Amino acid sequence: MKVRDGEAITYETTTIALRRGAHFFSALQVSDSYWPVENSGPLYFFPPLDMRLYITGHLDIVFPEEFLKEILRYQYCHQNEDGGWGFHIEGHSTMFCTTLNYICMCILGEGRDGGRDNAYARGRKWIHD
């Protein structure tokens, strides 16, 4: 939704714009969980957005439950064998991205030992190690 010159930015127009953006990006996501665009690989873009929406109480408003499941699936598919996450989908694990993705998984409801192939526990172990 484009805000025209002089048009007030309201809760409603902001919510509509966020939902439209989320629907647009979900339509671009391919079956094995990634977005085939020039910037498809960075693993540090989404977690801060997830955190901001959670802190402001808008996570469930902007993203339906199905979207949240897809975000987790993306994280599972791109977790490194050592349990961490890198700056991009082919990168070696870094503390920055592993911590961001670990917090994101927590916000999205993963339990202490949850996630596909114990993704959450493996991420925690990588951080501790």
Short mmCIF file of N, CA and C in Angstrom, two decimals, residues 24-128:
data_model
loop_
_atom_site.label_atom_id
_atom_site.label_comp_id
_atom_site.label_asym_id
_atom_site.label_seq_id
_atom_site.Cartn_x
_atom_site.Cartn_y
_atom_site.Cartn_z
N PHE A 24 3.30 -11.04 -0.13
CA PHE A 24 4.15 -10.97 -1.33
C PHE A 24 5.36 -11.87 -1.17
N PHE A 25 6.07 -11.77 -0.04
CA PHE A 25 7.27 -12.59 0.15
C PHE A 25 6.94 -14.06 0.33
N SER A 26 5.81 -14.39 0.92
CA SER A 26 5.45 -15.81 1.04
C SER A 26 5.14 -16.41 -0.32
N ALA A 27 4.62 -15.60 -1.23
CA ALA A 27 4.33 -16.09 -2.58
C ALA A 27 5.62 -16.39 -3.35
N LEU A 28 6.71 -15.74 -2.98
CA LEU A 28 7.99 -15.95 -3.65
C LEU A 28 8.76 -17.15 -3.09
N GLN A 29 8.38 -17.63 -1.90
CA GLN A 29 9.12 -18.71 -1.26
C GLN A 29 8.90 -20.01 -2.02
N VAL A 30 9.99 -20.74 -2.27
CA VAL A 30 9.90 -22.00 -3.00
C VAL A 30 9.73 -23.17 -2.03
N SER A 31 9.45 -24.34 -2.57
CA SER A 31 9.05 -25.49 -1.76
C SER A 31 10.10 -25.95 -0.75
N ASP A 32 11.40 -25.74 -1.01
CA ASP A 32 12.37 -26.18 -0.02
C ASP A 32 12.83 -25.04 0.89
N SER A 33 11.98 -24.05 1.06
CA SER A 33 12.02 -23.05 2.11
C SER A 33 12.78 -21.76 1.87
N TYR A 34 13.41 -21.58 0.75
CA TYR A 34 14.18 -20.34 0.57
C TYR A 34 13.50 -19.42 -0.44
N TRP A 35 13.99 -18.20 -0.51
CA TRP A 35 13.48 -17.22 -1.45
C TRP A 35 14.52 -17.04 -2.55
N PRO A 36 14.22 -17.46 -3.78
CA PRO A 36 15.20 -17.44 -4.87
C PRO A 36 15.38 -16.04 -5.47
N VAL A 37 16.00 -15.19 -4.73
CA VAL A 37 16.26 -13.83 -5.18
C VAL A 37 17.73 -13.52 -4.93
N GLU A 38 18.18 -12.39 -5.39
CA GLU A 38 19.58 -12.03 -5.24
C GLU A 38 20.04 -12.09 -3.79
N ASN A 39 19.18 -11.76 -2.87
CA ASN A 39 19.54 -11.73 -1.46
C ASN A 39 18.91 -12.88 -0.68
N SER A 40 18.87 -14.06 -1.25
CA SER A 40 18.15 -15.17 -0.61
C SER A 40 18.89 -15.77 0.56
N GLY A 41 20.18 -15.59 0.65
CA GLY A 41 20.96 -16.32 1.63
C GLY A 41 21.17 -15.74 3.00
N PRO A 42 21.13 -14.41 3.21
CA PRO A 42 21.47 -13.89 4.53
C PRO A 42 20.56 -14.41 5.63
N LEU A 43 21.17 -14.90 6.69
CA LEU A 43 20.41 -15.45 7.81
C LEU A 43 20.30 -14.47 8.97
N TYR A 44 20.59 -13.20 8.72
CA TYR A 44 20.51 -12.20 9.77
C TYR A 44 19.48 -11.13 9.47
N PHE A 45 18.69 -11.29 8.42
CA PHE A 45 17.65 -10.31 8.09
C PHE A 45 16.38 -10.53 8.90
N PHE A 46 15.88 -11.75 8.92
CA PHE A 46 14.58 -11.98 9.52
C PHE A 46 14.55 -11.94 11.04
N PRO A 47 15.52 -12.54 11.76
CA PRO A 47 15.41 -12.56 13.22
C PRO A 47 15.19 -11.18 13.86
N PRO A 48 15.89 -10.11 13.44
CA PRO A 48 15.61 -8.82 14.07
C PRO A 48 14.17 -8.33 13.82
N LEU A 49 13.62 -8.61 12.63
CA LEU A 49 12.23 -8.24 12.36
C LEU A 49 11.30 -9.02 13.28
N ASP A 50 11.55 -10.30 13.41
CA ASP A 50 10.78 -11.16 14.30
C ASP A 50 10.82 -10.61 15.73
N MET A 51 12.00 -10.21 16.18
CA MET A 51 12.15 -9.69 17.54
C MET A 51 11.38 -8.38 17.73
N ARG A 52 11.48 -7.50 16.75
CA ARG A 52 10.77 -6.21 16.85
C ARG A 52 9.26 -6.41 16.89
N LEU A 53 8.76 -7.27 16.02
CA LEU A 53 7.31 -7.52 16.01
C LEU A 53 6.86 -8.17 17.31
N TYR A 54 7.67 -9.06 17.85
CA TYR A 54 7.33 -9.70 19.13
C TYR A 54 7.31 -8.69 20.26
N ILE A 55 8.34 -7.85 20.34
CA ILE A 55 8.44 -6.86 21.41
C ILE A 55 7.27 -5.87 21.37
N THR A 56 6.87 -5.49 20.17
CA THR A 56 5.77 -4.53 20.04
C THR A 56 4.39 -5.19 20.09
N GLY A 57 4.36 -6.52 20.20
CA GLY A 57 3.09 -7.23 20.29
C GLY A 57 2.38 -7.42 18.96
N HIS A 58 3.11 -7.32 17.85
CA HIS A 58 2.49 -7.41 16.54
C HIS A 58 2.84 -8.68 15.75
N LEU A 59 3.62 -9.57 16.34
CA LEU A 59 4.06 -10.76 15.60
C LEU A 59 2.87 -11.57 15.07
N ASP A 60 1.93 -11.88 15.94
CA ASP A 60 0.77 -12.69 15.53
C ASP A 60 -0.20 -11.91 14.66
N ILE A 61 -0.12 -10.60 14.69
CA ILE A 61 -0.99 -9.77 13.86
C ILE A 61 -0.48 -9.73 12.42
N VAL A 62 0.83 -9.57 12.28
CA VAL A 62 1.44 -9.44 10.95
C VAL A 62 1.60 -10.79 10.27
N PHE A 63 2.03 -11.80 11.03
CA PHE A 63 2.29 -13.11 10.44
C PHE A 63 1.31 -14.15 10.96
N PRO A 64 0.50 -14.72 10.07
CA PRO A 64 -0.37 -15.82 10.48
C PRO A 64 0.48 -17.03 10.91
N GLU A 65 -0.13 -17.96 11.59
CA GLU A 65 0.57 -19.13 12.11
C GLU A 65 1.33 -19.89 11.01
N GLU A 66 0.76 -19.97 9.81
CA GLU A 66 1.41 -20.69 8.72
C GLU A 66 2.75 -20.02 8.35
N PHE A 67 2.80 -18.70 8.39
CA PHE A 67 4.03 -17.98 8.07
C PHE A 67 5.10 -18.30 9.11
N LEU A 68 4.70 -18.34 10.38
CA LEU A 68 5.65 -18.61 11.45
C LEU A 68 6.24 -20.00 11.31
N LYS A 69 5.43 -20.97 10.88
CA LYS A 69 5.93 -22.32 10.64
C LYS A 69 6.95 -22.33 9.50
N GLU A 70 6.71 -21.52 8.48
CA GLU A 70 7.64 -21.44 7.34
C GLU A 70 8.96 -20.77 7.74
N ILE A 71 8.89 -19.81 8.63
CA ILE A 71 10.11 -19.18 9.11
C ILE A 71 10.96 -20.21 9.83
N LEU A 72 10.34 -21.02 10.69
CA LEU A 72 11.07 -22.08 11.39
C LEU A 72 11.65 -23.09 10.40
N ARG A 73 10.86 -23.45 9.39
CA ARG A 73 11.34 -24.41 8.40
C ARG A 73 12.58 -23.88 7.68
N TYR A 74 12.57 -22.60 7.38
CA TYR A 74 13.73 -21.97 6.74
C TYR A 74 14.96 -22.08 7.64
N GLN A 75 14.76 -21.85 8.93
CA GLN A 75 15.87 -21.96 9.87
C GLN A 75 16.37 -23.41 9.97
N TYR A 76 15.46 -24.37 10.02
CA TYR A 76 15.87 -25.77 10.08
C TYR A 76 16.69 -26.17 8.85
N CYS A 77 16.21 -25.74 7.69
CA CYS A 77 16.86 -26.12 6.44
C CYS A 77 18.26 -25.54 6.29
N HIS A 78 18.55 -24.45 6.99
CA HIS A 78 19.83 -23.77 6.81
C HIS A 78 20.70 -23.75 8.05
N GLN A 79 20.37 -24.63 9.01
CA GLN A 79 21.24 -24.78 10.17
C GLN A 79 22.43 -25.63 9.75
N ASN A 80 23.62 -25.22 10.14
CA ASN A 80 24.82 -25.97 9.79
C ASN A 80 24.90 -27.27 10.59
N GLU A 81 25.68 -28.20 10.11
CA GLU A 81 25.86 -29.50 10.77
C GLU A 81 26.34 -29.34 12.21
N ASP A 82 27.14 -28.30 12.46
CA ASP A 82 27.67 -28.09 13.81
C ASP A 82 26.65 -27.49 14.77
N GLY A 83 25.45 -27.15 14.28
CA GLY A 83 24.39 -26.63 15.12
C GLY A 83 24.20 -25.12 15.05
N GLY A 84 25.14 -24.42 14.43
CA GLY A 84 25.03 -22.97 14.33
C GLY A 84 24.50 -22.52 12.98
N TRP A 85 24.45 -21.21 12.82
CA TRP A 85 24.05 -20.59 11.56
C TRP A 85 25.11 -19.58 11.16
N GLY A 86 25.29 -19.42 9.85
CA GLY A 86 26.26 -18.46 9.34
C GLY A 86 25.60 -17.18 8.86
N PHE A 87 26.40 -16.28 8.31
CA PHE A 87 25.86 -15.03 7.78
C PHE A 87 24.95 -15.27 6.58
N HIS A 88 25.21 -16.35 5.86
CA HIS A 88 24.38 -16.71 4.71
C HIS A 88 24.23 -18.22 4.71
N ILE A 89 23.40 -18.73 3.82
CA ILE A 89 23.04 -20.15 3.87
C ILE A 89 24.19 -21.10 3.61
N GLU A 90 25.30 -20.62 3.07
CA GLU A 90 26.45 -21.50 2.84
C GLU A 90 27.64 -21.13 3.73
N GLY A 91 27.43 -20.21 4.67
CA GLY A 91 28.53 -19.74 5.50
C GLY A 91 28.76 -20.58 6.73
N HIS A 92 30.00 -20.51 7.26
CA HIS A 92 30.31 -21.21 8.50
C HIS A 92 29.59 -20.51 9.66
N SER A 93 29.38 -21.23 10.73
CA SER A 93 28.62 -20.71 11.87
C SER A 93 29.33 -19.53 12.52
N THR A 94 28.54 -18.54 12.88
CA THR A 94 29.05 -17.38 13.61
C THR A 94 28.19 -17.17 14.85
N MET A 95 28.78 -16.58 15.88
CA MET A 95 28.03 -16.32 17.11
C MET A 95 26.89 -15.35 16.85
N PHE A 96 27.14 -14.33 16.03
CA PHE A 96 26.11 -13.33 15.74
C PHE A 96 24.85 -13.98 15.16
N CYS A 97 25.01 -14.73 14.08
CA CYS A 97 23.83 -15.30 13.41
C CYS A 97 23.24 -16.47 14.19
N THR A 98 24.07 -17.23 14.87
CA THR A 98 23.54 -18.34 15.66
C THR A 98 22.68 -17.80 16.79
N THR A 99 23.15 -16.75 17.45
CA THR A 99 22.38 -16.15 18.54
C THR A 99 21.07 -15.55 18.03
N LEU A 100 21.13 -14.83 16.90
CA LEU A 100 19.91 -14.25 16.34
C LEU A 100 18.89 -15.33 16.01
N ASN A 101 19.32 -16.39 15.34
CA ASN A 101 18.39 -17.45 14.94
C ASN A 101 17.89 -18.23 16.14
N TYR A 102 18.74 -18.41 17.15
CA TYR A 102 18.33 -19.11 18.37
C TYR A 102 17.22 -18.33 19.09
N ILE A 103 17.41 -17.02 19.23
CA ILE A 103 16.39 -16.18 19.87
C ILE A 103 15.10 -16.19 19.06
N CYS A 104 15.23 -16.12 17.74
CA CYS A 104 14.07 -16.15 16.85
C CYS A 104 13.27 -17.44 17.05
N MET A 105 13.97 -18.57 17.13
CA MET A 105 13.29 -19.85 17.33
C MET A 105 12.55 -19.86 18.68
N CYS A 106 13.17 -19.28 19.69
CA CYS A 106 12.52 -19.20 21.00
C CYS A 106 11.24 -18.38 20.91
N ILE A 107 11.32 -17.23 20.27
CA ILE A 107 10.15 -16.36 20.11
C ILE A 107 9.04 -17.08 19.35
N LEU A 108 9.43 -17.91 18.38
CA LEU A 108 8.44 -18.62 17.58
C LEU A 108 7.92 -19.89 18.26
N GLY A 109 8.35 -20.12 19.51
CA GLY A 109 7.74 -21.17 20.31
C GLY A 109 8.47 -22.49 20.39
N GLU A 110 9.69 -22.56 19.92
CA GLU A 110 10.43 -23.81 20.06
C GLU A 110 10.71 -24.07 21.53
N GLY A 111 10.52 -25.31 21.93
CA GLY A 111 10.81 -25.70 23.31
C GLY A 111 12.30 -25.94 23.49
N ARG A 112 12.70 -26.21 24.70
CA ARG A 112 14.12 -26.36 25.06
C ARG A 112 14.84 -27.37 24.17
N ASP A 113 14.20 -28.44 23.83
CA ASP A 113 14.82 -29.46 22.97
C ASP A 113 14.03 -29.62 21.68
N GLY A 114 13.35 -28.57 21.24
CA GLY A 114 12.46 -28.66 20.10
C GLY A 114 13.13 -28.44 18.76
N GLY A 115 12.29 -28.43 17.76
CA GLY A 115 12.75 -28.21 16.40
C GLY A 115 13.10 -29.50 15.70
N ARG A 116 13.12 -29.42 14.38
CA ARG A 116 13.48 -30.57 13.58
C ARG A 116 14.93 -30.96 13.88
N ASP A 117 15.16 -32.23 14.14
CA ASP A 117 16.49 -32.75 14.48
C ASP A 117 17.11 -32.02 15.67
N ASN A 118 16.28 -31.68 16.65
CA ASN A 118 16.73 -30.96 17.85
C ASN A 118 17.45 -29.66 17.52
N ALA A 119 16.93 -28.91 16.56
CA ALA A 119 17.58 -27.69 16.09
C ALA A 119 17.85 -26.69 17.21
N TYR A 120 16.89 -26.53 18.10
CA TYR A 120 17.04 -25.54 19.17
C TYR A 120 18.16 -25.95 20.13
N ALA A 121 18.16 -27.21 20.54
CA ALA A 121 19.20 -27.71 21.45
C ALA A 121 20.58 -27.68 20.79
N ARG A 122 20.64 -28.00 19.49
CA ARG A 122 21.92 -27.97 18.78
C ARG A 122 22.46 -26.55 18.68
N GLY A 123 21.56 -25.58 18.46
CA GLY A 123 21.98 -24.18 18.42
C GLY A 123 22.51 -23.73 19.78
N ARG A 124 21.82 -24.11 20.84
CA ARG A 124 22.26 -23.77 22.19
C ARG A 124 23.61 -24.37 22.50
N LYS A 125 23.82 -25.62 22.10
CA LYS A 125 25.10 -26.28 22.33
C LYS A 125 26.22 -25.55 21.60
N TRP A 126 25.96 -25.14 20.36
CA TRP A 126 26.98 -24.40 19.60
C TRP A 126 27.35 -23.10 20.32
N ILE A 127 26.35 -22.40 20.82
CA ILE A 127 26.60 -21.15 21.56
C ILE A 127 27.44 -21.42 22.81
N HIS A 128 27.06 -22.44 23.56
CA HIS A 128 27.81 -22.77 24.80
C HIS A 128 29.24 -23.21 24.49
#
